[in-house]
mmCIF file of C-alpha atoms in Angstrom:
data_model
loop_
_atom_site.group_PDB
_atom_site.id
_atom_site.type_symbol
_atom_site.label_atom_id
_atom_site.label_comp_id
_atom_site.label_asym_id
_atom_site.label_seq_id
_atom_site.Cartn_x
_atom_site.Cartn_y
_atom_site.Cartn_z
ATOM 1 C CA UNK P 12 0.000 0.000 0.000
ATOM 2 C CA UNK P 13 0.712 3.611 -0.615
ATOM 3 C CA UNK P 14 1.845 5.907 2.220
ATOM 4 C CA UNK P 15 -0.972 8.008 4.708
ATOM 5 C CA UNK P 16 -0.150 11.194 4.874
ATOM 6 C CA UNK P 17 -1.226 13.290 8.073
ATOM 7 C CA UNK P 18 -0.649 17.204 7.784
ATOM 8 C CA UNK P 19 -0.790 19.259 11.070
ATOM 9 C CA UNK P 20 0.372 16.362 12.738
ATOM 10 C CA UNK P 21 1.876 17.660 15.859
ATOM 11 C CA UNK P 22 -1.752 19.428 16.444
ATOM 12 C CA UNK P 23 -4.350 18.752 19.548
ATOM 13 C CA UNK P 24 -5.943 15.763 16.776
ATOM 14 C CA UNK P 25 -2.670 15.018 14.759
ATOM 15 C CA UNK P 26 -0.907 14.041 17.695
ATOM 16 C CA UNK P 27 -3.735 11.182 18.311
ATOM 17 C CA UNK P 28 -4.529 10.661 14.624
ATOM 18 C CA UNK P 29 -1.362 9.256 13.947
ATOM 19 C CA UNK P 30 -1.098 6.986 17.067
ATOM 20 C CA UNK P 31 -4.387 5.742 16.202
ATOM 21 C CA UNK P 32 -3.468 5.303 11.984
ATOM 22 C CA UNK P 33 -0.025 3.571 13.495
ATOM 23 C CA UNK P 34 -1.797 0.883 15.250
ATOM 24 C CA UNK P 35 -3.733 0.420 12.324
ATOM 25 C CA UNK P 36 -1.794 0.518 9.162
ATOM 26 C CA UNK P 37 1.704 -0.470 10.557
ATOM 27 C CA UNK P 38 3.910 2.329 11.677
ATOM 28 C CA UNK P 39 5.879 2.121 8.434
ATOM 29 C CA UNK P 40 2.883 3.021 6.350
ATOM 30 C CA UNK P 41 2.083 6.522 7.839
ATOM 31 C CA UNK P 42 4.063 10.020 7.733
ATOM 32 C CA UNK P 43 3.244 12.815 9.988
ATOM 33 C CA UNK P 44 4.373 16.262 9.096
ATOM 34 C CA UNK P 45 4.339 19.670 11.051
ATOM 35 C CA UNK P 46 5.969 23.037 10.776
ATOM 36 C CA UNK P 47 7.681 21.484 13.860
ATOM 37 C CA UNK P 48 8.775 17.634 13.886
ATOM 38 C CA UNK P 49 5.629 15.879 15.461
ATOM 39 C CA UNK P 50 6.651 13.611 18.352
ATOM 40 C CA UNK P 51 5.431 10.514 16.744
ATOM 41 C CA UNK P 52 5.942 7.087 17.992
ATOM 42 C CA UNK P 53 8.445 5.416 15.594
ATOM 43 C CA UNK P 54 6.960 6.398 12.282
ATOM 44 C CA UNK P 55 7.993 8.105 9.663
ATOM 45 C CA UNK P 56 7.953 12.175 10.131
ATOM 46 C CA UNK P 57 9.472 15.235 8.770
ATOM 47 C CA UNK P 58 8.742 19.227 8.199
ATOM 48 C CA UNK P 59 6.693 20.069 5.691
ATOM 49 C CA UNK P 60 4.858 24.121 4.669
ATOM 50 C CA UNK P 61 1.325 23.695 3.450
ATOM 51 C CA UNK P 62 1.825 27.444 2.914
ATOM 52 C CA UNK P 63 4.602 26.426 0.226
ATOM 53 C CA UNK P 64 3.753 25.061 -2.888
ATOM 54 C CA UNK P 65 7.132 23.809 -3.406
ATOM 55 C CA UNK P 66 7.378 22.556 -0.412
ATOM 56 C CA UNK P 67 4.430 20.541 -0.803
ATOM 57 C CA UNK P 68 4.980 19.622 -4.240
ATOM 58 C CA UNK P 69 8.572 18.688 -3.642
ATOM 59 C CA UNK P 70 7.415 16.132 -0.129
ATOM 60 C CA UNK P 71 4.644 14.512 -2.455
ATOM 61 C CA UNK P 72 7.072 14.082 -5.591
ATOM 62 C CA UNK P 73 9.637 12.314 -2.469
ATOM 63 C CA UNK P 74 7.032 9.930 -1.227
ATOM 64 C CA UNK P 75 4.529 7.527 -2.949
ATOM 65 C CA UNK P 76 1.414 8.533 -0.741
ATOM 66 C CA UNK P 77 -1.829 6.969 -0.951
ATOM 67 C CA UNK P 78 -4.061 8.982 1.433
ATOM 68 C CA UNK P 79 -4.240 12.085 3.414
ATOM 69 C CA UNK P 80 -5.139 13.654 6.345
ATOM 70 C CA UNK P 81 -5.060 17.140 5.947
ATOM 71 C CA UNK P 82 -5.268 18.600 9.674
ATOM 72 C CA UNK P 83 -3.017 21.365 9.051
ATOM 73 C CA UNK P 84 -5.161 24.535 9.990
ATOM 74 C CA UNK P 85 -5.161 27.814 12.185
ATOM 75 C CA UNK P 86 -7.879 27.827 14.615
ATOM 76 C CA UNK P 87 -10.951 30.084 15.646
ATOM 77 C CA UNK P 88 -9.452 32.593 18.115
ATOM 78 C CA UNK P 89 -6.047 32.153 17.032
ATOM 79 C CA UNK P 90 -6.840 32.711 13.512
ATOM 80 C CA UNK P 91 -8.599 36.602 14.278
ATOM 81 C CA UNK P 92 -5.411 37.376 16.442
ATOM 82 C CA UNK P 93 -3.476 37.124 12.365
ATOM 83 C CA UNK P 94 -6.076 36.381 10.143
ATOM 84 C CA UNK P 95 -3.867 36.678 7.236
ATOM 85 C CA UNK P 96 -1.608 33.612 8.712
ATOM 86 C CA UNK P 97 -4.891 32.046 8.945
ATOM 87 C CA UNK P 98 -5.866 32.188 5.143
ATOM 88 C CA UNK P 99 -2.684 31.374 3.908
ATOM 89 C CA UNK P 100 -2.692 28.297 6.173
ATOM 90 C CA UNK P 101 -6.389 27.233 5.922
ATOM 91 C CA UNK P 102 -6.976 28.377 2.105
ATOM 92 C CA UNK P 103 -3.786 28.231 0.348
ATOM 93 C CA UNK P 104 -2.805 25.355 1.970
ATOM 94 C CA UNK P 105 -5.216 23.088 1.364
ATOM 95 C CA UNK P 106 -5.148 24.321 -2.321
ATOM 96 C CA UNK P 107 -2.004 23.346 -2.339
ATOM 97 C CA UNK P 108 -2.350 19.642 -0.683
ATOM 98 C CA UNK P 109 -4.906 19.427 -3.185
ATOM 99 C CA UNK P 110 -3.264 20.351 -6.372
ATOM 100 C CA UNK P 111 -0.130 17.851 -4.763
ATOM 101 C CA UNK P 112 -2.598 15.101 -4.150
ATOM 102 C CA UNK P 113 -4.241 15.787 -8.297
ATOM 103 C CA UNK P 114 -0.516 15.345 -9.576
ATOM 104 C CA UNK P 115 0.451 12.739 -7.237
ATOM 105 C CA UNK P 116 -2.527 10.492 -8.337
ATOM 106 C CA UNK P 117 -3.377 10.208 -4.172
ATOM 107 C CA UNK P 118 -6.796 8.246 -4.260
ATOM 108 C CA UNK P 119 -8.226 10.040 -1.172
ATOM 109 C CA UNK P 120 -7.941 13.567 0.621
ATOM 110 C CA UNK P 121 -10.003 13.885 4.424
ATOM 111 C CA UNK P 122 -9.766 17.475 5.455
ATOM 112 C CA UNK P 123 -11.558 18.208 8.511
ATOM 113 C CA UNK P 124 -14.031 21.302 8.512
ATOM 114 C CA UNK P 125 -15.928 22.783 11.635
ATOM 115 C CA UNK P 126 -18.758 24.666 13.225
ATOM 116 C CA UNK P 127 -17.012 27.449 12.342
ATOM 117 C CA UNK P 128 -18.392 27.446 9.152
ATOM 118 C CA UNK P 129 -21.927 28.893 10.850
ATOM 119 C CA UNK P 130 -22.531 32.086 11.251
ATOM 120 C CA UNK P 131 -25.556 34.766 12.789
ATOM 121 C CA UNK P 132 -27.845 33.772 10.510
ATOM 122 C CA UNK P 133 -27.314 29.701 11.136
ATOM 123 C CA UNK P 134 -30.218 28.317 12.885
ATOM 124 C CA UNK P 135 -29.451 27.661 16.621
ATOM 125 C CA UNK P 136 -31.182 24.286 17.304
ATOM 126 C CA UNK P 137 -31.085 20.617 15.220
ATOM 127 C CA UNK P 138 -28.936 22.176 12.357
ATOM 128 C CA UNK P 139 -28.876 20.515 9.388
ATOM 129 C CA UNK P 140 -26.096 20.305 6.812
ATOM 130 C CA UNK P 141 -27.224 22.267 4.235
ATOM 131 C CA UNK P 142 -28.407 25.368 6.061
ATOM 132 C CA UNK P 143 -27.277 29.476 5.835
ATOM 133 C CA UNK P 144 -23.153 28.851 6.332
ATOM 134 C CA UNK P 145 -21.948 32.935 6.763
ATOM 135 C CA UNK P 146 -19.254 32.924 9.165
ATOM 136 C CA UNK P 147 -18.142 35.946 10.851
ATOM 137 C CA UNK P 148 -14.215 34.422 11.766
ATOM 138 C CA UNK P 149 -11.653 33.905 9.363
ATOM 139 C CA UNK P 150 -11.115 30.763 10.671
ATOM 140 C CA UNK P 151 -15.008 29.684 9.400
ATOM 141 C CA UNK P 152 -14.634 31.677 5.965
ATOM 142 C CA UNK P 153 -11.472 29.845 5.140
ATOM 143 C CA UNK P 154 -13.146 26.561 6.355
ATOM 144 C CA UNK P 155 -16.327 27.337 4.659
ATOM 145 C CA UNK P 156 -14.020 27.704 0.971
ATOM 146 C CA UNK P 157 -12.017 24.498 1.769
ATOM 147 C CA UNK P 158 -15.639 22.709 2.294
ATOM 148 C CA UNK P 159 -16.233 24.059 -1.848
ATOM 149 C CA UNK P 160 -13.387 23.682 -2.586
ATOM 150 C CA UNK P 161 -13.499 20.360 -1.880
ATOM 151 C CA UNK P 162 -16.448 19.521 -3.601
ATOM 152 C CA UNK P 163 -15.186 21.327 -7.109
ATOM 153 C CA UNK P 164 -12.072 19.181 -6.735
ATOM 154 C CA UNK P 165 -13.995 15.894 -6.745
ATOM 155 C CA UNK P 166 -16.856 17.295 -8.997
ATOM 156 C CA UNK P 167 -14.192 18.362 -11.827
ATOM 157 C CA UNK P 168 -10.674 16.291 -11.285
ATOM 158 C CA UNK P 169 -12.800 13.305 -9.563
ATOM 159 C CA UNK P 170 -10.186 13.688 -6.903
ATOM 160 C CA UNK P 171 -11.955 11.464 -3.751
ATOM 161 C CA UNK P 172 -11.968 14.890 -0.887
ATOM 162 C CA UNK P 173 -14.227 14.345 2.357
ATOM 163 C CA UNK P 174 -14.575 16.182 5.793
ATOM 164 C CA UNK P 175 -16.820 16.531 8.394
ATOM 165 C CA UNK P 176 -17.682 19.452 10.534
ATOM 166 C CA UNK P 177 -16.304 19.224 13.785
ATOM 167 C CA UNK P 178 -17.393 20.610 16.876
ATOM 168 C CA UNK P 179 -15.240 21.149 20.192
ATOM 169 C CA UNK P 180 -13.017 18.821 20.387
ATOM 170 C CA UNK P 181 -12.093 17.623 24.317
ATOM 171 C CA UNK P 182 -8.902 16.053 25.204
ATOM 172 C CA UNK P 183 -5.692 15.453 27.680
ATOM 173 C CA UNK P 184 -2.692 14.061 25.375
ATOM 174 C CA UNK P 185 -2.068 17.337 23.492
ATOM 175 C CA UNK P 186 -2.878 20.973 24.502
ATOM 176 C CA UNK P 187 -5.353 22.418 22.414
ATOM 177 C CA UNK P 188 -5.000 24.339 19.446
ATOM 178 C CA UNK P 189 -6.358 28.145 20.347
ATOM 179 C CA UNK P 190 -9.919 27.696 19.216
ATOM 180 C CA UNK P 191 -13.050 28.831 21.123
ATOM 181 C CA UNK P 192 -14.174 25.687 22.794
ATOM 182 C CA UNK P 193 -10.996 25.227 24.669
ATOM 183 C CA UNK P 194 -12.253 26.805 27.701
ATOM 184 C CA UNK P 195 -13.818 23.140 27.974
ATOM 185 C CA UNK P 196 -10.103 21.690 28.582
ATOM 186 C CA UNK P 197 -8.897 24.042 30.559
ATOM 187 C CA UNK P 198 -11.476 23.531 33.199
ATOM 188 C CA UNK P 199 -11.455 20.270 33.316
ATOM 189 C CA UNK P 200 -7.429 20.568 34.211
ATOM 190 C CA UNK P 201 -7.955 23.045 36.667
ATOM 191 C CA UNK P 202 -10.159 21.104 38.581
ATOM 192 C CA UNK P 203 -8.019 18.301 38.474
ATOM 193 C CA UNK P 204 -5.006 20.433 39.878
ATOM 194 C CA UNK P 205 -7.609 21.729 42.244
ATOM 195 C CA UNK P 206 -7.202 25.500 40.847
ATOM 196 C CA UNK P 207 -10.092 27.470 40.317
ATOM 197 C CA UNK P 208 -10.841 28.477 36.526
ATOM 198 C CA UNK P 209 -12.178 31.828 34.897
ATOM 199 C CA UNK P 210 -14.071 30.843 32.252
ATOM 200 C CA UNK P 211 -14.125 33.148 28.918
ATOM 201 C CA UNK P 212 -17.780 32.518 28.207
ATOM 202 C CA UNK P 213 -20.829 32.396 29.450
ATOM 203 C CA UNK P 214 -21.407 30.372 31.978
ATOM 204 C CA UNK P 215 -24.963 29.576 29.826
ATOM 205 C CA UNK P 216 -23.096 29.007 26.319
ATOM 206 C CA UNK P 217 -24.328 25.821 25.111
ATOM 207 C CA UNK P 218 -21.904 24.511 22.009
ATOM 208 C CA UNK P 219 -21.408 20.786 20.949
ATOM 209 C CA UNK P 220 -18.712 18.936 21.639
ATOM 210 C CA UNK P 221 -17.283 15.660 21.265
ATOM 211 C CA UNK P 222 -14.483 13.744 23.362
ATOM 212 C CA UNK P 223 -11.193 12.868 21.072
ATOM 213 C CA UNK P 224 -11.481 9.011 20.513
ATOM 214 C CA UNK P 225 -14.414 9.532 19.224
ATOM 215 C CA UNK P 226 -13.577 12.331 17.119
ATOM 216 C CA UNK P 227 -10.577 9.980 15.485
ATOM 217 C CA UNK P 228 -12.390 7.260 14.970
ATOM 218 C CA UNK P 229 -15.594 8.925 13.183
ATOM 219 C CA UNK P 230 -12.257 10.832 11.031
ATOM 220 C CA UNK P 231 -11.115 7.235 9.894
ATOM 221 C CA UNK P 232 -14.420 5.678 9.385
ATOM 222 C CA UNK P 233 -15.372 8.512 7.349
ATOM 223 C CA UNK P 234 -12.218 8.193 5.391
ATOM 224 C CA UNK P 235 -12.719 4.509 4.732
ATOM 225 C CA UNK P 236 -16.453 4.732 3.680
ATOM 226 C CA UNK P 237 -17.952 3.495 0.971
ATOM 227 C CA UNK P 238 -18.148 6.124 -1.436
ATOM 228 C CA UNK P 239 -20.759 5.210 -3.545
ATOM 229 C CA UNK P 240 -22.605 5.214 -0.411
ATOM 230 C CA UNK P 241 -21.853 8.756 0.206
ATOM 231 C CA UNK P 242 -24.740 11.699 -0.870
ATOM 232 C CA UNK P 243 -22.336 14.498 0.916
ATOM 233 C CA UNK P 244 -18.992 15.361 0.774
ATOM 234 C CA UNK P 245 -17.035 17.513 2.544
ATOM 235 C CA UNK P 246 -19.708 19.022 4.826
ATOM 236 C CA UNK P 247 -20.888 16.032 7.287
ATOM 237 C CA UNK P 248 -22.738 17.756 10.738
ATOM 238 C CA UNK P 249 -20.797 15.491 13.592
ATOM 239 C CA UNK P 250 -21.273 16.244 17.481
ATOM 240 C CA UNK P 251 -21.168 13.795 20.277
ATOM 241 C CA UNK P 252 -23.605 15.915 22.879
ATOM 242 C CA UNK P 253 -23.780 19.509 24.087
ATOM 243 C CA UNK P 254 -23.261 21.462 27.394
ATOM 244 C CA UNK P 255 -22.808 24.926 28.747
ATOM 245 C CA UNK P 256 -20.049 25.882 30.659
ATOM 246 C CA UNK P 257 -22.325 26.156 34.129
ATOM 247 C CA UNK P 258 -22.836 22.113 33.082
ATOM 248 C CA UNK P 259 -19.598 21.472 32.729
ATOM 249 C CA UNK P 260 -19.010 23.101 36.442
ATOM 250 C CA UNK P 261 -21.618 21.160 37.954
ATOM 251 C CA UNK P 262 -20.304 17.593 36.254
ATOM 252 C CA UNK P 263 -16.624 18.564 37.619
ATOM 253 C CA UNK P 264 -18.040 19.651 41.396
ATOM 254 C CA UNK P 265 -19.262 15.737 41.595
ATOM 255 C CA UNK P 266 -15.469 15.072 41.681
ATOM 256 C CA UNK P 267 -14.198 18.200 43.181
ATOM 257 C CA UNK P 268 -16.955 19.611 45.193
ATOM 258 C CA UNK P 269 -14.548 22.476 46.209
ATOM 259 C CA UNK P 270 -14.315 23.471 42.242
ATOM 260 C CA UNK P 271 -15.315 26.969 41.565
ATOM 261 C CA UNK P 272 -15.335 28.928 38.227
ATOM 262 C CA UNK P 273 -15.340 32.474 37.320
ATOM 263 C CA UNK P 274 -17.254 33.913 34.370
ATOM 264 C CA UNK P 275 -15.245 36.833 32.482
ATOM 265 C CA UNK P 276 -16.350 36.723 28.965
ATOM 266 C CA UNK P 277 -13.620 37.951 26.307
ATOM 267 C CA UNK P 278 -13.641 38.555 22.556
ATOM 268 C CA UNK P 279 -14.208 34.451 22.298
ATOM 269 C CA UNK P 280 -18.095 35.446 23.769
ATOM 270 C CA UNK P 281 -18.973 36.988 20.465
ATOM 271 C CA UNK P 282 -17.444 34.068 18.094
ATOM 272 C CA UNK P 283 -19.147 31.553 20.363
ATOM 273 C CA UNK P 284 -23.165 33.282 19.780
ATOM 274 C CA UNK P 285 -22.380 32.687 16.567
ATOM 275 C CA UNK P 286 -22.384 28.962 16.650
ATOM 276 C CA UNK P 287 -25.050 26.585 16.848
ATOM 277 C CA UNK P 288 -25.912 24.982 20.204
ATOM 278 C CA UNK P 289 -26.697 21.362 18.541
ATOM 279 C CA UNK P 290 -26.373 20.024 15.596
ATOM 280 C CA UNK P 291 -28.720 17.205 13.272
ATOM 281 C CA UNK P 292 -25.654 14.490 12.444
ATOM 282 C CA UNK P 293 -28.365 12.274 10.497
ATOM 283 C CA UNK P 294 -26.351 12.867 7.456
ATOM 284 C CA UNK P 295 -23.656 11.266 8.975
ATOM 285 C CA UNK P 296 -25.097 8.430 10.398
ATOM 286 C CA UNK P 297 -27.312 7.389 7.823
ATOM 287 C CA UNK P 298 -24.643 7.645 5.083
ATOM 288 C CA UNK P 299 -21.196 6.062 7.049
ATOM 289 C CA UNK P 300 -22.496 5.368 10.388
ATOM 290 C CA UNK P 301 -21.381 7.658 12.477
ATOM 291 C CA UNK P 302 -21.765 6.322 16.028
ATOM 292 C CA UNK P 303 -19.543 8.557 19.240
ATOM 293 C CA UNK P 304 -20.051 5.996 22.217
ATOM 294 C CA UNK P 305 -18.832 9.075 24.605
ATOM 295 C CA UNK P 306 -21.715 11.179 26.673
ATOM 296 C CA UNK P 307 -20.793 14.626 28.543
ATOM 297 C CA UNK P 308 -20.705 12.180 32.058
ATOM 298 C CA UNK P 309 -18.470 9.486 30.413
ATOM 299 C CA UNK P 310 -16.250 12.083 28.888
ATOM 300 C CA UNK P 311 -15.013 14.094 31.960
ATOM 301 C CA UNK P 312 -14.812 10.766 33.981
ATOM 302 C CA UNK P 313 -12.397 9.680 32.165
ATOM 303 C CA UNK P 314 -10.538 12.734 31.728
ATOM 304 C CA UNK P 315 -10.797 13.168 35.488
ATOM 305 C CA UNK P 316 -8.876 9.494 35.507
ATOM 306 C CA UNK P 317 -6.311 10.144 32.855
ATOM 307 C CA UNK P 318 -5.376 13.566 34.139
ATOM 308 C CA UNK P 319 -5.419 12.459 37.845
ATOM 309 C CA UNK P 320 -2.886 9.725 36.306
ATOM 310 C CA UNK P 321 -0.668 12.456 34.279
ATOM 311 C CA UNK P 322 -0.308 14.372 37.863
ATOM 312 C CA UNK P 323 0.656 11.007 39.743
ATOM 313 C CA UNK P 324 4.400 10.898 40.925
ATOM 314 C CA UNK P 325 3.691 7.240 38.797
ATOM 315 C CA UNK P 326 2.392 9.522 35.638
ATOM 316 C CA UNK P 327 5.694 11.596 35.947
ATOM 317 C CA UNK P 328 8.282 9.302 35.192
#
């Protein structure tokens, strides 16, 4: 078999994408490339500019790759602190992994889109995929192009592109990435450490979310789909549940009853009201079977466990 390709590897999903695609294909089947070297268990790695299109052209034109992840991106908050980094990364790097993958004769390109895409006018409740998609970030605009872009790609080169829209993404390997549901981490380690958190939303902003193994897994199931089987695209609607942040601080006081939070809403407020509070993921289930077997209560017990482990004198060594 060809090589996998994972861009933005050294990323808050990269880092886990990779482990998980190891144990799968055989470490000597993937390569995960960064800006940075990813710290990647024994596969193959190296540096490698989406930004560039030599870069990329010259990495494809070194390799015989197969498939690709293409994770590489500049988050929500992050990307309005420089949103000119953030369209060269989001934008003219995927056109760029995508032109590669045309030349290279790669069968299949998976590039991850968001909520981000949504915007004032999205519907708050149940949202479907195809729906009003004005974004207000330059994180969601760039996302929203890829998502078309995408779809011309396979329309006009039959090039094989897919994604699905994720929402918050919860974890504890890797920090997370500067978007607007992070607040959602970063609580959950507080309370762990037994520091108190202030919170830059609402306590009442609802968003959904999804834990990390289930994120990867519906990522590689959606990859590996049948495509004839497939009605959309690039634009699948995937979310695991929903909570506020006041929910989140109630499900952490049943382990830390001493846990307090702090509500001091910043410039990541006014992103956040933008968003949708749940999404309709029928799309997704009907047409690869999308199934996340993580709830809100399952998800912070065990992140309570694994981070409780990480602090352990045992978890240090």
């Amino acid at each position: 078999m060809g090589k996998i390709l994972v861009t933005g590897a050294a990323g808050q999903i990269g880092t886990e994408l990779v482990e998980r695609l190891c144990s799968r294909y055989g470490r000597e089947n993937i390569i995960a490339t960064d800006l940075k070297f990813p710290h990647v268990p024994e596969c193959e790695h190296g540096q490698m500019d989406v930004t560039s299109r030599d870069s990329v052209d010259e990495f494809f034109r070194e390799h015989s790759i197969d498939s690709v992840y293409h994770l590489a991106a500049v988050l929500s908050a992050r990307g309005e602190e420089n949103p000119g980094r953030a369209f060269d990364v989001n934008a003219n790097g995927t056109k760029n992994v995508l032109d590669a993958s045309l030349r290279s004769g790669v069968k299949r390109v998976l590039i991850p889109s968001t909520i981000g895409v949504f915007g004032p006018q999205t519907p708050k409740r149940k949202v479907p995929v195809e729906t009003v998609t004005r974004p207000v970030t330059m994180y969601g605009i760039t996302k929203i192009f890829c998502e078309l872009l995408g779809e011309y790609y396979f329309r006009k080169y039959r090039l094989d592109v897919r994604g699905l829209r994720l929402p918050g993404i919860i974890s504890y390997k890797s920090p997370p990435g500067g978007g607007t549901t992070d607040y959602s981490i970063e609580m959950i380690v507080s309370a762990v450490k037994g520091k108190s958190y202030t919170c830059f939303l609402r306590s009442d902003t609802r968003l959904p979310m999804m834990y990390i193994p289930d994120a990867i897994e519906s990522i590689i199931k959606l990859s590996e789909a049948d495509g004839g089987k497939l009605i959309h695209r690039t634009d699948f609607n995937v979310s695991a549940f929903d909570f506020t942040p006041g929910e989140l601080e109630t499900e952490l006081r049943k382990y830390f009853s001493g846990f307090s939070v702090e509500y001091r809403p910043d410039e990541r407020q006014k992103i956040a009201e933008t968003w949708p509070s749940t999404l309709d993921c029928r799309a997704a289930v009907d047409e690869w079977g999308f199934s996340p077997r993580f709830d809100m209560s399952r998800m912070v017990e065990d992140m309570v466990r694994n981070l409780s482990d990480q602090s352990s004198p045992a978890g240090k060594r």
